Short mmCIF file of C-alpha atoms and ligand atoms in Angstrom, two decimals:
data_model
loop_
_atom_site.label_atom_id
_atom_site.label_comp_id
_atom_site.label_asym_id
_atom_site.label_seq_id
_atom_site.Cartn_x
_atom_site.Cartn_y
_atom_site.Cartn_z
CA MET C 1 -55.02 25.48 -20.65
CA SER C 2 -57.43 23.48 -18.51
CA LYS C 3 -56.38 21.20 -15.49
CA HIS C 4 -58.17 18.46 -17.05
CA ARG C 5 -58.74 18.31 -21.18
CA ILE C 6 -61.51 15.47 -22.01
CA ALA C 7 -61.89 14.41 -25.45
CA VAL C 8 -65.50 13.16 -26.13
CA ILE C 9 -66.48 10.87 -29.05
CA ALA C 10 -70.13 10.61 -28.73
CA GLY C 11 -70.32 8.07 -31.61
CA ASP C 12 -73.00 6.14 -32.94
CA GLY C 13 -76.29 4.66 -32.30
CA ILE C 14 -77.39 5.29 -28.57
CA GLY C 15 -73.91 6.78 -28.09
CA PRO C 16 -75.12 10.59 -28.59
CA GLU C 17 -77.85 9.99 -26.28
CA VAL C 18 -75.97 8.47 -23.34
CA ILE C 19 -72.80 10.85 -23.69
CA ARG C 20 -75.04 13.77 -23.63
CA VAL C 21 -75.83 12.60 -20.07
CA GLY C 22 -72.58 12.05 -19.47
CA THR C 23 -71.30 15.66 -20.67
CA THR C 24 -73.94 17.54 -18.83
CA LEU C 25 -73.00 15.87 -15.81
CA LEU C 26 -69.12 16.94 -16.26
CA GLU C 27 -70.60 20.37 -17.23
CA THR C 28 -72.61 20.60 -13.88
CA LEU C 29 -70.01 19.37 -11.62
CA ARG C 30 -67.22 22.11 -13.46
CA ASP C 31 -70.11 24.62 -12.28
CA LYS C 32 -70.77 23.32 -8.75
CA ARG C 33 -67.48 22.40 -7.49
CA GLY C 34 -65.50 24.50 -9.61
CA TYR C 35 -63.72 21.84 -11.22
CA ASP C 36 -61.10 22.69 -14.20
CA LEU C 37 -62.49 20.68 -17.00
CA GLU C 38 -62.41 21.33 -20.90
CA LEU C 39 -64.53 19.20 -22.76
CA TRP C 40 -63.37 18.66 -26.93
CA PRO C 41 -65.94 17.26 -28.65
CA LEU C 42 -65.01 15.23 -31.62
CA ASP C 43 -66.89 14.53 -34.73
CA LEU C 44 -65.85 11.16 -35.49
CA GLY C 45 -67.93 7.81 -35.93
CA ALA C 46 -70.10 6.31 -38.74
CA ASP C 47 -71.63 9.74 -39.95
CA ARG C 48 -68.31 11.38 -40.31
CA TYR C 49 -66.52 7.87 -42.08
CA LEU C 50 -69.77 7.72 -44.38
CA ARG C 51 -69.30 11.66 -45.09
CA ASP C 52 -65.80 11.99 -45.79
CA GLY C 53 -64.11 8.69 -45.62
CA THR C 54 -62.35 9.47 -42.21
CA THR C 55 -61.98 7.30 -39.35
CA PHE C 56 -59.37 8.32 -36.98
CA PRO C 57 -56.72 11.05 -38.17
CA ARG C 58 -53.30 10.78 -36.91
CA GLU C 59 -53.35 14.50 -35.82
CA VAL C 60 -56.35 13.46 -33.46
CA ALA C 61 -54.63 10.74 -32.15
CA ASP C 62 -51.75 12.79 -31.32
CA GLU C 63 -53.39 15.54 -29.77
CA ILE C 64 -55.21 13.08 -27.40
CA ARG C 65 -51.93 11.70 -26.60
CA ASP C 66 -50.12 15.00 -25.91
CA ARG C 67 -52.88 17.26 -24.78
CA CYS C 68 -55.64 15.30 -22.92
CA ASP C 69 -56.35 13.55 -19.76
CA ALA C 70 -59.16 11.23 -20.78
CA VAL C 71 -61.25 10.27 -23.63
CA LEU C 72 -65.09 9.84 -22.92
CA LEU C 73 -66.55 7.45 -25.57
CA GLY C 74 -70.34 6.22 -26.23
CA ALA C 75 -70.44 3.58 -28.50
CA LEU C 76 -69.30 2.98 -32.57
CA GLY C 77 -71.05 0.57 -34.86
CA ASP C 78 -73.47 1.21 -37.57
CA PRO C 79 -75.39 -1.32 -39.85
CA ARG C 80 -74.35 1.30 -42.54
CA VAL C 81 -71.00 0.49 -42.26
CA ALA C 82 -71.11 -3.26 -42.91
CA ASP C 83 -67.31 -3.88 -42.16
CA LEU C 84 -67.13 -1.59 -39.04
CA LYS C 85 -63.79 -0.25 -40.18
CA HIS C 86 -64.50 3.27 -38.59
CA ALA C 87 -65.35 1.42 -35.12
CA ARG C 88 -61.94 -0.57 -35.29
CA ASP C 89 -59.75 2.58 -36.25
CA ILE C 90 -61.04 4.84 -33.47
CA LEU C 91 -61.42 2.09 -30.82
CA PHE C 92 -58.55 -0.16 -31.20
CA GLY C 93 -56.71 3.20 -32.37
CA LEU C 94 -57.10 4.55 -28.80
CA ARG C 95 -56.85 0.79 -26.68
CA PHE C 96 -53.73 0.04 -28.75
CA GLY C 97 -52.29 3.03 -29.89
CA LEU C 98 -52.12 4.75 -26.07
CA ASP C 99 -51.32 1.27 -24.93
CA LEU C 100 -54.20 0.90 -22.70
CA TYR C 101 -53.15 -2.68 -21.25
CA CYS C 102 -55.80 -2.69 -18.51
CA ASN C 103 -59.32 -2.72 -19.66
CA VAL C 104 -61.19 -2.39 -15.94
CA ARG C 105 -64.71 -3.75 -15.86
CA PRO C 106 -66.53 -3.78 -12.62
CA VAL C 107 -69.06 -6.16 -12.13
CA VAL C 108 -71.33 -4.62 -9.71
CA CYS C 109 -74.88 -5.22 -8.75
CA LEU C 110 -75.88 -2.21 -7.25
CA HIS C 111 -79.35 -3.18 -5.87
CA ASP C 112 -81.17 -6.30 -5.11
CA ARG C 113 -84.07 -5.23 -7.67
CA LEU C 114 -81.51 -6.01 -10.24
CA MET C 115 -79.98 -9.19 -9.19
CA PRO C 116 -81.42 -11.94 -11.60
CA LEU C 117 -80.20 -15.32 -9.63
CA LYS C 118 -82.44 -17.08 -7.64
CA ASN C 119 -81.65 -16.32 -3.40
CA LYS C 120 -78.84 -14.09 -4.27
CA ARG C 121 -78.60 -10.60 -3.22
CA ALA C 122 -76.86 -7.59 -4.95
CA SER C 123 -73.57 -7.57 -2.47
CA ASP C 124 -72.98 -11.17 -3.59
CA CYS C 125 -72.04 -9.75 -7.03
CA ASN C 126 -68.99 -7.45 -6.42
CA PHE C 127 -66.10 -8.01 -8.58
CA VAL C 128 -63.63 -6.38 -11.27
CA VAL C 129 -62.50 -7.87 -14.34
CA PHE C 130 -59.06 -6.90 -15.56
CA ARG C 131 -59.23 -7.76 -19.57
CA GLU C 132 -55.88 -7.43 -21.24
CA ASN C 133 -56.33 -4.97 -23.70
CA THR C 134 -53.82 -4.57 -26.35
CA GLU C 135 -53.13 -8.35 -27.72
CA GLY C 136 -54.69 -11.70 -27.92
CA ILE C 137 -56.68 -12.47 -30.90
CA TYR C 138 -57.33 -8.50 -31.05
CA ALA C 139 -54.28 -7.84 -32.56
CA GLY C 140 -55.54 -8.43 -36.20
CA MET C 141 -52.90 -10.50 -37.26
CA GLY C 142 -53.57 -12.96 -39.80
CA GLY C 143 -55.29 -12.57 -43.15
CA GLN C 144 -57.63 -14.70 -45.80
CA PHE C 145 -56.51 -17.08 -48.50
CA LYS C 146 -58.64 -17.94 -51.44
CA ARG C 147 -61.38 -15.88 -50.44
CA GLY C 148 -64.77 -16.36 -51.78
CA THR C 149 -63.48 -19.86 -53.43
CA PRO C 150 -64.52 -23.67 -52.02
CA ASP C 151 -60.89 -23.86 -50.59
CA GLU C 152 -60.78 -20.62 -48.61
CA VAL C 153 -59.06 -19.84 -45.30
CA ALA C 154 -59.07 -17.30 -42.73
CA ILE C 155 -56.84 -16.98 -39.70
CA ASN C 156 -56.80 -14.81 -37.03
CA GLU C 157 -53.61 -15.33 -34.59
CA ASP C 158 -53.76 -15.33 -31.05
CA ILE C 159 -50.87 -13.21 -29.98
CA ASN C 160 -49.81 -13.32 -26.29
CA THR C 161 -46.30 -11.77 -25.15
CA ARG C 162 -44.54 -12.58 -21.86
CA LYS C 163 -44.49 -8.71 -21.68
CA GLY C 164 -48.60 -8.30 -22.50
CA VAL C 165 -49.66 -11.21 -19.87
CA GLU C 166 -47.11 -10.50 -17.06
CA ARG C 167 -48.07 -6.76 -17.13
CA VAL C 168 -51.97 -6.90 -16.83
CA ILE C 169 -51.90 -9.70 -14.31
CA ARG C 170 -49.46 -7.44 -12.13
CA ALA C 171 -51.96 -4.66 -12.45
CA ALA C 172 -54.96 -7.30 -11.03
CA PHE C 173 -52.31 -8.24 -8.26
CA GLU C 174 -51.68 -4.51 -7.59
CA TYR C 175 -55.16 -3.71 -7.57
CA ALA C 176 -56.06 -6.10 -5.00
CA LYS C 177 -53.35 -4.82 -2.88
CA ALA C 178 -54.24 -1.39 -2.84
CA ASN C 179 -57.93 -2.32 -2.45
CA GLY C 180 -57.95 -4.97 0.52
CA LYS C 181 -58.76 -7.63 -1.69
CA LYS C 182 -58.03 -11.24 -0.59
CA ARG C 183 -58.33 -13.23 -4.00
CA VAL C 184 -57.17 -13.00 -7.76
CA HIS C 185 -58.83 -15.35 -10.20
CA MET C 186 -57.10 -15.97 -13.59
CA ALA C 187 -59.21 -17.37 -16.24
CA ASP C 188 -57.64 -19.14 -19.12
CA LYS C 189 -57.99 -22.37 -21.54
CA SER C 190 -54.78 -23.78 -21.07
CA ASN C 191 -56.35 -27.02 -21.36
CA ALA C 192 -56.88 -26.84 -24.89
CA MET C 193 -54.44 -23.78 -25.80
CA GLN C 194 -51.38 -25.27 -24.89
CA HIS C 195 -49.15 -22.64 -25.71
CA ALA C 196 -50.50 -19.29 -25.59
CA HIS C 197 -52.38 -20.15 -21.87
CA GLU C 198 -49.24 -22.65 -20.75
CA LEU C 199 -47.92 -18.94 -20.96
CA TRP C 200 -50.51 -17.34 -18.92
CA LEU C 201 -50.62 -20.00 -16.11
CA ARG C 202 -46.87 -20.05 -15.71
CA VAL C 203 -46.92 -16.26 -15.32
CA PHE C 204 -50.01 -16.09 -12.89
CA ARG C 205 -48.12 -18.51 -10.61
CA GLU C 206 -45.00 -16.49 -10.78
CA VAL C 207 -46.34 -13.22 -10.25
CA GLY C 208 -48.80 -14.61 -7.84
CA ALA C 209 -46.23 -15.70 -5.70
CA GLU C 210 -44.88 -12.42 -5.28
CA TYR C 211 -48.20 -11.23 -3.14
CA PRO C 212 -48.32 -14.22 -0.59
CA ASN C 213 -51.31 -12.32 1.36
CA ILE C 214 -53.46 -12.83 -1.99
CA GLU C 215 -55.00 -15.96 -2.83
CA ALA C 216 -54.03 -16.89 -6.55
CA LYS C 217 -56.74 -19.06 -8.00
CA HIS C 218 -56.84 -20.53 -11.64
CA LEU C 219 -59.86 -21.41 -13.58
CA TYR C 220 -60.83 -22.57 -16.82
CA ILE C 221 -63.13 -19.75 -18.54
CA ASP C 222 -65.77 -22.14 -19.35
CA ALA C 223 -66.06 -23.35 -15.64
CA MET C 224 -65.52 -19.66 -14.97
CA CYS C 225 -68.66 -18.73 -16.58
CA LEU C 226 -70.70 -21.51 -14.56
CA PHE C 227 -69.41 -20.47 -11.33
CA VAL C 228 -70.05 -16.42 -12.10
CA VAL C 229 -73.65 -17.46 -12.61
CA GLN C 230 -73.70 -19.97 -9.47
CA ASP C 231 -71.92 -17.88 -6.92
CA PRO C 232 -70.71 -14.72 -7.99
CA SER C 233 -69.90 -13.96 -4.59
CA GLN C 234 -66.39 -16.06 -4.73
CA PHE C 235 -64.59 -13.29 -7.06
CA GLU C 236 -63.32 -10.30 -6.15
CA VAL C 237 -60.92 -9.49 -8.73
CA VAL C 238 -60.44 -11.47 -12.13
CA VAL C 239 -57.90 -11.01 -14.83
CA THR C 240 -58.32 -12.67 -18.15
CA ASN C 241 -57.32 -12.30 -21.97
CA ASN C 242 -58.90 -9.94 -24.31
CA LEU C 243 -61.44 -12.21 -25.86
CA PHE C 244 -62.57 -13.84 -22.72
CA GLY C 245 -62.86 -10.33 -20.72
CA ASP C 246 -64.86 -9.10 -23.49
CA ILE C 247 -67.31 -12.35 -23.60
CA VAL C 248 -67.15 -12.68 -19.57
CA THR C 249 -68.23 -9.00 -18.85
CA ASP C 250 -71.36 -9.15 -21.21
CA LEU C 251 -72.19 -12.26 -18.83
CA GLY C 252 -71.30 -10.08 -15.78
CA ALA C 253 -73.58 -7.21 -17.43
CA GLY C 254 -76.50 -9.60 -16.94
CA LEU C 255 -75.91 -9.88 -13.02
CA GLN C 256 -75.93 -5.92 -12.94
CA GLY C 257 -79.08 -5.17 -14.69
CA GLY C 258 -77.83 -5.48 -17.95
CA LEU C 259 -75.73 -3.84 -20.36
CA GLY C 260 -77.25 -0.36 -19.27
CA MET C 261 -75.56 -0.54 -16.02
CA ALA C 262 -72.04 -1.67 -17.26
CA ALA C 263 -68.78 0.83 -16.98
CA SER C 264 -65.44 0.39 -17.78
CA ALA C 265 -62.11 2.10 -17.96
CA ASN C 266 -59.55 1.27 -20.62
CA VAL C 267 -56.27 2.42 -18.47
CA ARG C 268 -52.55 2.13 -18.77
CA PRO C 269 -50.86 1.91 -14.89
CA VAL C 270 -47.93 4.15 -14.88
CA LYS C 271 -45.14 4.28 -12.17
CA SER C 272 -44.52 7.38 -10.25
CA GLY C 273 -42.17 9.34 -12.42
CA GLU C 274 -43.92 8.11 -15.56
CA LYS C 275 -45.47 10.10 -18.08
CA ARG C 276 -49.52 9.68 -17.39
CA VAL C 277 -51.34 8.72 -20.32
CA PRO C 278 -55.07 9.30 -21.23
CA GLY C 279 -57.34 6.72 -20.15
CA LEU C 280 -60.40 5.68 -22.26
CA PHE C 281 -63.48 5.69 -20.73
CA GLU C 282 -66.70 3.96 -22.22
CA PRO C 283 -69.71 2.21 -21.21
CA VAL C 284 -69.38 -1.49 -21.97
CA HIS C 285 -72.42 -1.69 -24.31
CA GLY C 286 -72.36 -0.93 -28.10
CA SER C 287 -74.66 1.64 -30.35
CA ALA C 288 -77.89 -0.61 -29.83
CA PRO C 289 -79.00 0.23 -33.18
CA PRO C 290 -82.68 -0.80 -32.52
CA LEU C 291 -82.59 1.77 -29.42
CA ALA C 292 -81.07 4.38 -30.97
CA GLY C 293 -82.97 7.90 -31.07
CA LYS C 294 -85.84 6.85 -29.08
CA ASP C 295 -84.78 8.21 -25.70
CA VAL C 296 -85.14 4.93 -24.11
CA ALA C 297 -80.97 3.67 -23.97
CA ASN C 298 -80.38 3.51 -20.03
CA PRO C 299 -77.78 6.16 -19.53
CA PHE C 300 -76.43 4.74 -16.08
CA ALA C 301 -73.60 2.77 -17.27
CA THR C 302 -72.08 5.98 -18.97
CA VAL C 303 -72.93 8.06 -15.32
CA LEU C 304 -70.72 5.02 -13.81
CA THR C 305 -68.07 5.36 -16.48
CA VAL C 306 -67.91 9.03 -15.94
CA GLY C 307 -67.33 7.80 -12.43
CA MET C 308 -64.56 6.13 -13.08
CA MET C 309 -63.08 8.77 -15.12
CA LEU C 310 -63.48 11.30 -12.47
CA SER C 311 -61.64 8.89 -10.02
CA SER C 312 -58.77 8.41 -12.37
CA LEU C 313 -58.60 12.38 -12.80
CA GLY C 314 -58.37 12.60 -8.75
CA TYR C 315 -61.66 12.73 -7.51
CA PRO C 316 -62.62 9.25 -6.40
CA GLU C 317 -65.46 10.91 -3.90
CA GLU C 318 -67.45 11.93 -6.89
CA GLU C 319 -67.05 8.03 -8.23
CA ARG C 320 -68.89 7.37 -5.10
CA ARG C 321 -71.32 10.04 -4.97
CA LEU C 322 -72.21 9.28 -8.70
CA THR C 323 -72.58 5.46 -7.67
CA GLU C 324 -74.77 6.37 -4.67
CA CYS C 325 -76.87 8.45 -6.85
CA VAL C 326 -77.46 5.54 -8.81
CA ARG C 327 -78.36 3.25 -6.50
CA GLU C 328 -80.77 5.84 -5.22
CA ALA C 329 -82.11 6.16 -8.66
CA ILE C 330 -82.58 2.40 -9.03
CA ALA C 331 -84.25 2.14 -5.40
CA GLU C 332 -86.95 5.16 -6.43
CA GLY C 333 -87.73 3.51 -9.63
CA ALA C 334 -86.28 6.59 -11.40
CA CYS C 335 -84.77 4.85 -14.30
CA THR C 336 -85.31 3.40 -17.85
CA ALA C 337 -87.44 0.40 -18.63
CA ASP C 338 -84.68 -2.07 -19.16
CA VAL C 339 -84.05 -1.72 -15.20
CA GLY C 340 -87.64 -1.49 -14.48
CA GLY C 341 -88.50 2.69 -14.43
CA LYS C 342 -90.68 4.39 -16.75
CA LEU C 343 -88.20 7.17 -17.23
CA GLY C 344 -86.66 8.12 -20.61
CA THR C 345 -83.16 8.61 -21.57
CA ARG C 346 -83.09 12.10 -20.72
CA ASP C 347 -85.01 11.90 -17.61
CA ALA C 348 -83.13 9.42 -15.92
CA GLY C 349 -80.20 11.41 -16.65
CA ALA C 350 -81.40 14.69 -15.47
CA PHE C 351 -82.56 12.76 -11.96
CA ILE C 352 -78.88 11.96 -11.76
CA VAL C 353 -77.56 15.31 -12.53
CA GLU C 354 -80.35 17.24 -9.93
CA ARG C 355 -79.28 14.61 -7.36
CA VAL C 356 -75.50 15.03 -7.62
CA ALA C 357 -75.59 19.02 -8.27
CA SER C 358 -77.84 19.15 -4.64
CA LEU C 359 -74.68 17.22 -2.83
CA SER C 360 -72.80 19.83 -1.24
P1 NAD G 401 -75.01 -3.58 -27.61
O1 NAD G 401 -74.28 -3.62 -26.72
O2 NAD G 401 -75.13 -2.80 -28.68
O3 NAD G 401 -76.41 -4.30 -27.19
C1 NAD G 401 -76.65 -5.94 -26.77
C2 NAD G 401 -78.63 -5.61 -25.91
O4 NAD G 401 -77.93 -4.79 -24.88
C3 NAD G 401 -79.35 -5.24 -26.95
O5 NAD G 401 -80.43 -5.87 -26.73
C4 NAD G 401 -79.36 -3.65 -26.23
O6 NAD G 401 -80.83 -3.27 -26.48
C5 NAD G 401 -78.94 -3.78 -25.11
N1 NAD G 401 -78.28 -2.63 -24.67
C6 NAD G 401 -77.19 -1.82 -24.64
N2 NAD G 401 -77.15 -0.78 -24.26
C7 NAD G 401 -78.20 -0.48 -23.50
C8 NAD G 401 -78.60 0.56 -22.99
N3 NAD G 401 -77.72 1.67 -22.58
N4 NAD G 401 -79.85 0.72 -22.45
C9 NAD G 401 -80.61 -0.45 -22.64
N5 NAD G 401 -80.36 -1.48 -23.22
C10 NAD G 401 -79.03 -1.75 -23.65
O7 NAD G 401 -74.46 -4.97 -28.47
P2 NAD G 401 -74.73 -5.42 -30.00
O8 NAD G 401 -76.22 -5.29 -30.26
O9 NAD G 401 -74.06 -6.88 -30.19
O10 NAD G 401 -73.78 -4.42 -31.22
C11 NAD G 401 -74.27 -3.24 -31.58
C12 NAD G 401 -73.20 -2.50 -32.26
O11 NAD G 401 -72.52 -1.93 -31.29
C13 NAD G 401 -72.17 -3.45 -33.26
O12 NAD G 401 -71.91 -2.42 -34.12
C14 NAD G 401 -71.14 -3.68 -32.17
O13 NAD G 401 -69.81 -4.15 -32.84
C15 NAD G 401 -70.79 -2.39 -31.49
N6 NAD G 401 -70.17 -2.48 -30.23
C16 NAD G 401 -69.49 -1.40 -29.73
C17 NAD G 401 -69.00 -1.14 -28.42
C18 NAD G 401 -68.10 -0.19 -28.39
O14 NAD G 401 -67.74 0.73 -29.13
N7 NAD G 401 -67.57 0.04 -27.22
C19 NAD G 401 -69.01 -2.27 -27.77
C20 NAD G 401 -69.79 -3.47 -28.02
C21 NAD G 401 -70.53 -3.34 -29.24
C1 IPM G 402 -66.35 -4.05 -26.07
C2 IPM G 402 -66.80 -4.32 -27.71
C3 IPM G 402 -65.36 -4.27 -28.43
C4 IPM G 402 -64.58 -5.34 -28.16
C5 IPM G 402 -66.04 -4.25 -29.96
C6 IPM G 402 -66.90 -3.35 -30.58
C7 IPM G 402 -64.58 -4.55 -30.91
O1 IPM G 402 -67.48 -5.56 -27.70
O2 IPM G 402 -65.56 -3.08 -26.00
O3 IPM G 402 -66.93 -4.64 -25.58
O4 IPM G 402 -64.68 -6.32 -28.18
O5 IPM G 402 -63.49 -5.04 -27.30
MN1 MN G 403 -68.04 -6.72 -25.48
#
């Protein structure tokens, strides 16, 4: 068996186009640097669902858990599947099924040209969001009552457990400690959500007290959105719940040059001696149906995501190299139109593959 087995779900819309860049990059690194990587392409997504009703088979989930080291995912979501059942089954099947409780989303602007804020530079935007990834409003608890009548009721419960809240907050502090960061922000809405978010606030204060060298700052999420666009430089590490983390990282992508530049890792940090669980690595963006099949999607979010994956597999220097190659591509205008270039998805990807392959 290969040292690193990576399941690949290209998915829907622009997913296959950006993932092709990612897999070419991995194959090139495998051949150039001798990494023992095996890619396992999975035929899952809207096409498969529409063909035979399959979303996320149990055997595939088991094989990923038992025999893979990572999953690389493009995006899921297709206008032909109105209720997006396949997308939820696959995405939440992986996030919840593997209990990948940290959705780590760097909000890093790589070049001054991409910074949309007046009088700010790329160096002013460099923080990471730890989004809780297994509960909150995403737990899917709830239901509909008297659907389609004037009296109908629709409920989605917001689930916040002590264990779930504590472990992601602790992971954010541990990350800060390991990376020389001085400040962790927690964003909630405890002024309105006095039950669930009082728990977040209390646990944040308790866990924060265990890290006396790191400043623990609490913010309400609405104010955080304001501060992120006024002065992102005040943020180093942010921890928040599932829904707020989803929203604030699309806002953050706006400071990075758009969704085509935002990467993410869904991971489950383990203590030494515990069994490693494969992480799920995906660009933050979705399937962008209007862009699909046109060779216009920006593949750099996927390149940066592959970097995060390689770091987690034990090759952090490759993540640094890939990030530098993306920065150079932006500086040289070797990029897609959303970030000011003239290249298509394939050529922008080929630029990175050639650049990284030329590094010894
Ligand atoms: P989206 O991220 O697909 O697109 C939002 C905007 O960003 C669009 O204007 C799009 O053109 C732009 N964009 C996104 N990726 C880009 C790229 N690589 N290059 C250039 N521009 C890019 O979000 P949406 O339109 O709200 O959702 C479309 C579908 O994707 C929906 O079905 C949604 O549920 C799904 N979705 C899936 C994931 C995932 O699988 N992880 C994430 C987000 C959204
Ligand atoms: C994301 C996406 C998903 C989420 C959707 C597709 C359910 O927006 O990964 O950011 O909300 O987590
Ligand atoms: Mn999202």
